[in-house]
Each structure stands twice: as structure tokens, then as C-alpha cells.
Amino acid sequence: QLSKRLATAASYINKGARLADIGSDHAYLPCHLAQKSRISFGIAGEVVMGPFASAKKQIQASQVEEVVEARLGDGLQVIEKTDQIDTITICGMGGDLIARILDDGSKKNKLDSVKRLILQPNNAELKLRRWLINHDYVIIDETILEENDKIYEILVAEPGVNPLSYSFEDYLFGRILRTEKSTIFVKKWKKELDKYDYILQRLAESNRDTRDKKSEVERMMMIIKEEIS
Ligand code: SAM
């Protein structure tokens, strides 16, 4: 059984997809989908030896060796042209790292056959949205969910031309998420406000010159308050 977070990411994978799950760790996602015959091919990519070994074990234990392959390597380097990967999932990493992986991969033409990206950054969603929009991906869906007291965002993107320009608020909050303004969305940004409030208190106690930092934090707090009020 997949976690709610991974099950939500999985719900965006089309039946019969040729999937690369990058940073797969135990390879739960591709193994589960292969068992349910929802993918026709899967790569579980890992850069660290320990998780790579776990992925191999899980593939064997799930008896999906015919469909899923564990590969050791950095980011999208595990993808070969002949794999004809059409879907990539990158879940459970920082948004900065996900953007770096996509950037390296796109420079090495690893995204050429890819029709859909399903990304679950643990933070820095703004930077990831910026990378996507700047590289001609359309964010076709976004979702926000809560599991074990943690709030996660999932972004789904496809290659295409963005008809509208993105505002700073669209990058920060997500254009789709801010239109929906769900209870979890409001909860997330209230928590962020608390974090900024704490930073302000720390800055007030500092004996260095913190005026620039303080006004930056206050600006962010104003933007957030306006969004959720
Ligand atoms: N994707 C799984 C999930 O969401 O439950 C596992 C997430 S785990 C927190 C992050 C995994 O990404 C780790 O196993 C780590 O080794 C792997 N990772 C980190 N940087 C990577 C990179 N550049 N290329 C491939 N895997 C990477």
C-alpha cells in the first residue's frame, strides 16, 4: 500500500506509462504500479548505494523484475534514449535539488521523449515552478495534501507554451492552488507566517544590522496575509 503522498503522485501517471522514478529509494512507487499493471516499464533511479540496494530488493520481492529496473546514477543520467521514457516522477526531495536534476537532464537531452513530469518537492516550490515555466513546461495540475502532520505539494507539468505570464504570487503559492484556496493551503501558509514571525523575533534580538532582512521578511508576511485573508 502506498502512502497518501505517493498514491496521489501515482494517480497522475497514465496507464501503460514508461516511467522513470528518480530518487526512488525503496522503489515503492514503480513496484506498486507494476504489480497493478499500470506501467509498461519502470526505472528506479538512485544515486546512493544503500537505497539502490533497497530498490533492487523490493523489485525482487514484488516479483516485477520483468517491468522495473533499478539503476544507479545521478538524476536523469540513468535514462537512455532507447528506454523511451514518457513520464518522470521525482518525489520527496527539496525543490532546489529537483530543479537541478531537471536542468542537468534537459542539457543532456534526457527529457526529449518525456510528456509528463510529476514532482513532489518538500520545499522551494517557487524555484521549481520558475524552472518549469522558464523551460516551457505548462503546470497542468497542482495538489496539496496533508499526511502525518506534514503538508505536501504535487506539481504536474507537460511540455507546452504558457499563454499567461506568471506573477510572483503565482510562483510562490501556485496558480492552481491559490485559485482553489483549500483548507490545507490556508493551513500551510498560516504555518509559514508563524515561521516568519519567529524569524522576526530572532532578528529583533540580534545586535547586527538586520534592517534589510527584516524588511524582506515583512514583505513576505504581507504577501502571505493578503493571500489568505
Ligand atoms: N521518492 C521516494 C519518496 O518520495 O518516498 C524517496 C524519497 S527520499 C527522501 C530521496 C531519495 O533521493 C534518497 O533515496 C536519495 O538517495 C535520492 N537522491 C538524492 N539525490 C539524488 C540524485 N541526484 N539522483 C538520484 N537520486 C537522488
Tab-separated table of C-alpha atoms and ligand atoms in Angstrom:
chain	number	residue	atom	x	y	z
A	1	GLN	CA	0.000	0.000	0.000
A	2	LEU	CA	1.435	3.387	-0.995
A	3	SER	CA	1.417	6.387	1.331
A	4	LYS	CA	-1.228	9.024	0.559
A	5	ARG	CA	1.561	11.268	-0.783
A	6	LEU	CA	2.917	8.669	-3.228
A	7	ALA	CA	-0.576	7.415	-4.136
A	8	THR	CA	-1.541	10.969	-5.099
A	9	ALA	CA	1.588	11.296	-7.264
A	10	ALA	CA	0.801	7.868	-8.787
A	11	SER	CA	-2.741	8.970	-9.671
A	12	TYR	CA	-1.227	11.312	-12.293
A	13	ILE	CA	0.611	8.508	-14.128
A	14	ASN	CA	-1.228	7.393	-17.259
A	15	LYS	CA	-1.901	3.699	-17.746
A	16	GLY	CA	0.843	1.984	-19.761
A	17	ALA	CA	3.382	4.736	-18.997
A	18	ARG	CA	7.116	4.236	-19.368
A	19	LEU	CA	8.196	5.695	-16.056
A	20	ALA	CA	11.464	6.875	-14.524
A	21	ASP	CA	11.160	7.368	-10.764
A	22	ILE	CA	14.219	9.390	-9.792
A	23	GLY	CA	15.386	9.191	-6.168
A	24	SER	CA	13.233	6.091	-5.843
A	25	ASP	CA	14.704	4.853	-2.534
A	26	HIS	CA	12.802	1.584	-1.891
A	27	ALA	CA	11.215	1.767	-5.364
A	28	TYR	CA	7.771	1.530	-3.746
A	29	LEU	CA	6.166	3.686	-6.430
A	30	PRO	CA	7.285	1.803	-9.588
A	31	CYS	CA	6.890	-1.607	-7.884
A	32	HIS	CA	3.326	-0.857	-6.798
A	33	LEU	CA	2.383	0.399	-10.270
A	34	ALA	CA	3.975	-2.605	-11.986
A	35	GLN	CA	2.100	-5.003	-9.670
A	36	LYS	CA	-1.151	-3.307	-10.643
A	37	SER	CA	-0.137	-3.450	-14.343
A	38	ARG	CA	-0.386	0.318	-14.561
A	39	ILE	CA	3.039	0.899	-16.153
A	40	SER	CA	4.645	-0.947	-19.038
A	41	PHE	CA	8.218	-0.148	-17.980
A	42	GLY	CA	9.841	1.466	-14.961
A	43	ILE	CA	13.272	2.665	-13.892
A	44	ALA	CA	14.000	3.123	-10.184
A	45	GLY	CA	16.878	5.637	-10.262
A	46	GLU	CA	19.111	6.097	-7.220
A	47	VAL	CA	22.394	7.890	-6.669
A	48	VAL	CA	23.163	6.355	-3.261
A	49	MET	CA	24.265	2.720	-2.880
A	50	GLY	CA	22.083	1.867	0.167
A	51	PRO	CA	18.744	2.968	-1.349
A	52	PHE	CA	19.799	1.427	-4.696
A	53	ALA	CA	20.243	-1.941	-2.917
A	54	SER	CA	16.810	-1.492	-1.231
A	55	ALA	CA	15.257	-0.774	-4.633
A	56	LYS	CA	16.743	-3.972	-6.092
A	57	LYS	CA	15.461	-5.999	-3.136
A	58	GLN	CA	11.969	-4.520	-3.392
A	59	ILE	CA	11.816	-5.219	-7.138
A	60	GLN	CA	12.677	-8.867	-6.460
A	61	ALA	CA	10.291	-9.185	-3.519
A	62	SER	CA	7.461	-7.668	-5.587
A	63	GLN	CA	8.286	-10.022	-8.492
A	64	VAL	CA	8.284	-7.210	-11.029
A	65	GLU	CA	11.804	-7.744	-12.487
A	66	GLU	CA	10.276	-8.023	-15.959
A	67	VAL	CA	8.969	-4.467	-15.766
A	68	VAL	CA	11.065	-2.483	-13.256
A	69	GLU	CA	14.837	-1.990	-13.328
A	70	ALA	CA	16.952	-0.378	-10.601
A	71	ARG	CA	19.718	1.851	-11.949
A	72	LEU	CA	22.495	3.615	-10.079
A	73	GLY	CA	23.292	7.162	-11.155
A	74	ASP	CA	22.820	10.880	-10.621
A	75	GLY	CA	19.393	12.237	-11.556
A	76	LEU	CA	18.253	11.685	-15.134
A	77	GLN	CA	21.598	10.153	-16.204
A	78	VAL	CA	20.056	6.712	-15.586
A	79	ILE	CA	17.729	7.295	-18.578
A	80	GLU	CA	18.791	6.050	-22.033
A	81	LYS	CA	17.191	7.138	-25.306
A	82	THR	CA	16.101	3.555	-26.025
A	83	ASP	CA	14.081	3.463	-22.758
A	84	GLN	CA	11.569	5.838	-24.389
A	85	ILE	CA	10.599	7.214	-21.015
A	86	ASP	CA	7.414	9.303	-21.268
A	87	THR	CA	6.799	10.030	-17.562
A	88	ILE	CA	9.149	11.117	-14.783
A	89	THR	CA	8.372	11.218	-11.073
A	90	ILE	CA	10.691	12.966	-8.603
A	91	CYS	CA	9.276	12.900	-5.080
A	92	GLY	CA	10.453	13.648	-1.559
A	93	MET	CA	13.386	15.961	-2.323
A	94	GLY	CA	13.960	19.683	-1.992
A	95	GLY	CA	12.630	21.832	-4.829
A	96	ASP	CA	16.141	23.174	-5.485
A	97	LEU	CA	17.516	19.665	-5.991
A	98	ILE	CA	14.590	18.664	-8.240
A	99	ALA	CA	15.174	21.777	-10.391
A	100	ARG	CA	18.910	20.968	-10.561
A	101	ILE	CA	18.178	17.380	-11.639
A	102	LEU	CA	15.773	18.594	-14.362
A	103	ASP	CA	18.231	21.254	-15.515
A	104	ASP	CA	21.153	18.804	-15.816
A	105	GLY	CA	18.885	16.286	-17.533
A	106	SER	CA	17.471	18.734	-20.053
A	107	LYS	CA	21.004	19.814	-21.042
A	108	LYS	CA	21.792	16.144	-21.746
A	109	ASN	CA	18.565	15.714	-23.774
A	110	LYS	CA	17.126	13.296	-21.210
A	111	LEU	CA	13.735	14.997	-21.334
A	112	ASP	CA	13.238	14.735	-25.097
A	113	SER	CA	10.699	11.884	-25.027
A	114	VAL	CA	9.086	12.936	-21.741
A	115	LYS	CA	5.457	14.014	-21.915
A	116	ARG	CA	4.713	14.448	-18.210
A	117	LEU	CA	6.623	15.379	-15.060
A	118	ILE	CA	5.119	14.619	-11.639
A	119	LEU	CA	7.067	16.407	-8.937
A	120	GLN	CA	6.684	16.461	-5.169
A	121	PRO	CA	9.133	18.973	-3.707
A	122	ASN	CA	9.489	19.129	0.084
A	123	ASN	CA	10.168	22.882	-0.123
A	124	ALA	CA	11.233	25.666	-2.531
A	125	GLU	CA	8.177	25.125	-4.755
A	126	LEU	CA	8.680	28.672	-6.079
A	127	LYS	CA	12.077	27.795	-7.579
A	128	LEU	CA	10.722	24.642	-9.147
A	129	ARG	CA	7.748	26.475	-10.713
A	130	ARG	CA	10.209	29.074	-12.058
A	131	TRP	CA	12.337	26.358	-13.658
A	132	LEU	CA	9.289	24.732	-15.256
A	133	ILE	CA	7.828	27.934	-16.690
A	134	ASN	CA	11.247	29.174	-17.892
A	135	HIS	CA	11.809	25.876	-19.710
A	136	ASP	CA	8.441	25.787	-21.482
A	137	TYR	CA	6.513	23.448	-19.258
A	138	VAL	CA	2.868	24.106	-18.503
A	139	ILE	CA	1.807	23.274	-14.955
A	140	ILE	CA	-1.375	21.399	-15.802
A	141	ASP	CA	-2.306	20.494	-12.237
A	142	GLU	CA	-1.234	21.068	-8.654
A	143	THR	CA	-2.440	19.480	-5.493
A	144	ILE	CA	-1.812	19.990	-1.801
A	145	LEU	CA	-2.317	17.283	0.793
A	146	GLU	CA	-1.619	16.514	4.426
A	147	GLU	CA	-0.206	13.273	5.803
A	148	ASN	CA	1.233	12.618	9.280
A	149	ASP	CA	1.122	16.321	10.153
A	150	LYS	CA	3.128	17.258	7.055
A	151	ILE	CA	1.812	19.237	4.114
A	152	TYR	CA	2.969	18.310	0.613
A	153	GLU	CA	2.509	19.896	-2.794
A	154	ILE	CA	2.498	17.910	-6.029
A	155	LEU	CA	3.082	19.640	-9.374
A	156	VAL	CA	2.191	18.061	-12.708
A	157	ALA	CA	3.797	19.586	-15.795
A	158	GLU	CA	3.794	18.915	-19.518
A	159	PRO	CA	5.852	20.481	-22.307
A	160	GLY	CA	3.998	23.384	-23.893
A	161	VAL	CA	3.704	27.106	-24.283
A	162	ASN	CA	2.462	29.118	-21.331
A	163	PRO	CA	-0.177	31.542	-22.590
A	164	LEU	CA	-0.210	33.716	-19.477
A	165	SER	CA	2.602	35.363	-17.600
A	166	TYR	CA	3.176	34.212	-14.044
A	167	SER	CA	3.139	36.706	-11.177
A	168	PHE	CA	5.388	36.379	-8.118
A	169	GLU	CA	2.331	35.156	-6.183
A	170	ASP	CA	1.617	32.501	-8.834
A	171	TYR	CA	5.178	31.163	-8.459
A	172	LEU	CA	5.053	31.299	-4.682
A	173	PHE	CA	1.607	29.866	-3.985
A	174	GLY	CA	0.916	28.012	-7.237
A	175	ARG	CA	-1.585	29.421	-9.684
A	176	ILE	CA	-3.950	26.465	-9.368
A	177	LEU	CA	-3.580	26.076	-5.595
A	178	ARG	CA	-4.270	29.760	-4.963
A	179	THR	CA	-7.412	29.613	-7.090
A	180	GLU	CA	-8.701	26.644	-5.098
A	181	LYS	CA	-7.559	28.036	-1.702
A	182	SER	CA	-8.260	24.775	0.140
A	183	THR	CA	-8.253	24.451	3.940
A	184	ILE	CA	-4.847	22.708	3.744
A	185	PHE	CA	-3.461	25.525	1.580
A	186	VAL	CA	-4.549	28.108	4.180
A	187	LYS	CA	-3.102	25.925	6.960
A	188	LYS	CA	0.259	25.675	5.174
A	189	TRP	CA	0.570	29.418	4.737
A	190	LYS	CA	-0.524	30.133	8.319
A	191	LYS	CA	2.337	27.862	9.419
A	192	GLU	CA	4.724	29.764	7.122
A	193	LEU	CA	3.540	33.030	8.688
A	194	ASP	CA	4.384	31.605	12.136
A	195	LYS	CA	7.887	30.723	10.867
A	196	TYR	CA	8.413	34.238	9.545
A	197	ASP	CA	7.099	35.654	12.830
A	198	TYR	CA	9.713	33.620	14.679
A	199	ILE	CA	12.445	34.888	12.322
A	200	LEU	CA	11.333	38.476	13.004
A	201	GLN	CA	11.670	37.895	16.759
A	202	ARG	CA	15.179	36.448	16.294
A	203	LEU	CA	16.145	39.419	14.099
A	204	ALA	CA	14.897	41.869	16.720
A	205	GLU	CA	17.183	40.206	19.286
A	206	SER	CA	20.233	40.330	17.030
A	207	ASN	CA	22.800	43.089	17.531
A	208	ARG	CA	23.802	43.098	13.863
A	209	ASP	CA	22.249	45.344	11.223
A	210	THR	CA	19.216	43.310	10.175
A	211	ARG	CA	17.128	46.042	8.516
A	212	ASP	CA	17.304	44.554	5.002
A	213	LYS	CA	16.448	41.053	6.190
A	214	LYS	CA	13.652	42.420	8.379
A	215	SER	CA	12.014	44.311	5.538
A	216	GLU	CA	12.286	41.250	3.295
A	217	VAL	CA	10.560	39.092	5.929
A	218	GLU	CA	7.889	41.741	6.463
A	219	ARG	CA	7.259	41.916	2.722
A	220	MET	CA	6.785	38.139	2.545
A	221	MET	CA	4.438	38.249	5.548
A	222	MET	CA	2.352	40.948	3.894
A	223	ILE	CA	2.069	38.925	0.661
A	224	ILE	CA	1.014	35.809	2.575
A	225	LYS	CA	-1.512	37.677	4.754
A	226	GLU	CA	-3.061	39.221	1.681
A	227	GLU	CA	-3.313	35.803	0.016
A	228	ILE	CA	-5.089	34.019	2.840
A	229	SER	CA	-7.151	36.836	4.333
B	1	SAM	N1	10.981	9.146	-3.854
B	1	SAM	C1	10.836	8.469	-2.573
B	1	SAM	C2	9.661	9.025	-1.821
B	1	SAM	O1	9.184	10.083	-2.187
B	1	SAM	O2	9.229	8.411	-0.841
B	1	SAM	C3	12.100	8.585	-1.736
B	1	SAM	C4	12.437	9.949	-1.271
B	1	SAM	S1	13.951	10.004	-0.406
B	1	SAM	C5	13.592	11.163	0.835
B	1	SAM	C6	15.020	10.871	-1.508
B	1	SAM	C7	15.906	9.909	-2.305
B	1	SAM	O3	16.506	10.633	-3.375
B	1	SAM	C8	17.030	9.317	-1.490
B	1	SAM	O4	16.945	7.920	-1.536
B	1	SAM	C9	18.302	9.839	-2.171
B	1	SAM	O5	19.350	8.904	-2.182
B	1	SAM	C10	17.798	10.128	-3.577
B	1	SAM	N2	18.553	11.144	-4.317
B	1	SAM	C11	19.042	12.320	-3.862
B	1	SAM	N3	19.686	12.984	-4.825
B	1	SAM	C12	19.589	12.230	-5.954
B	1	SAM	C13	20.071	12.369	-7.284
B	1	SAM	N4	20.779	13.437	-7.660
B	1	SAM	N5	19.798	11.386	-8.167
B	1	SAM	C14	19.100	10.293	-7.798
B	1	SAM	N6	18.630	10.106	-6.540
B	1	SAM	C15	18.874	11.050	-5.631
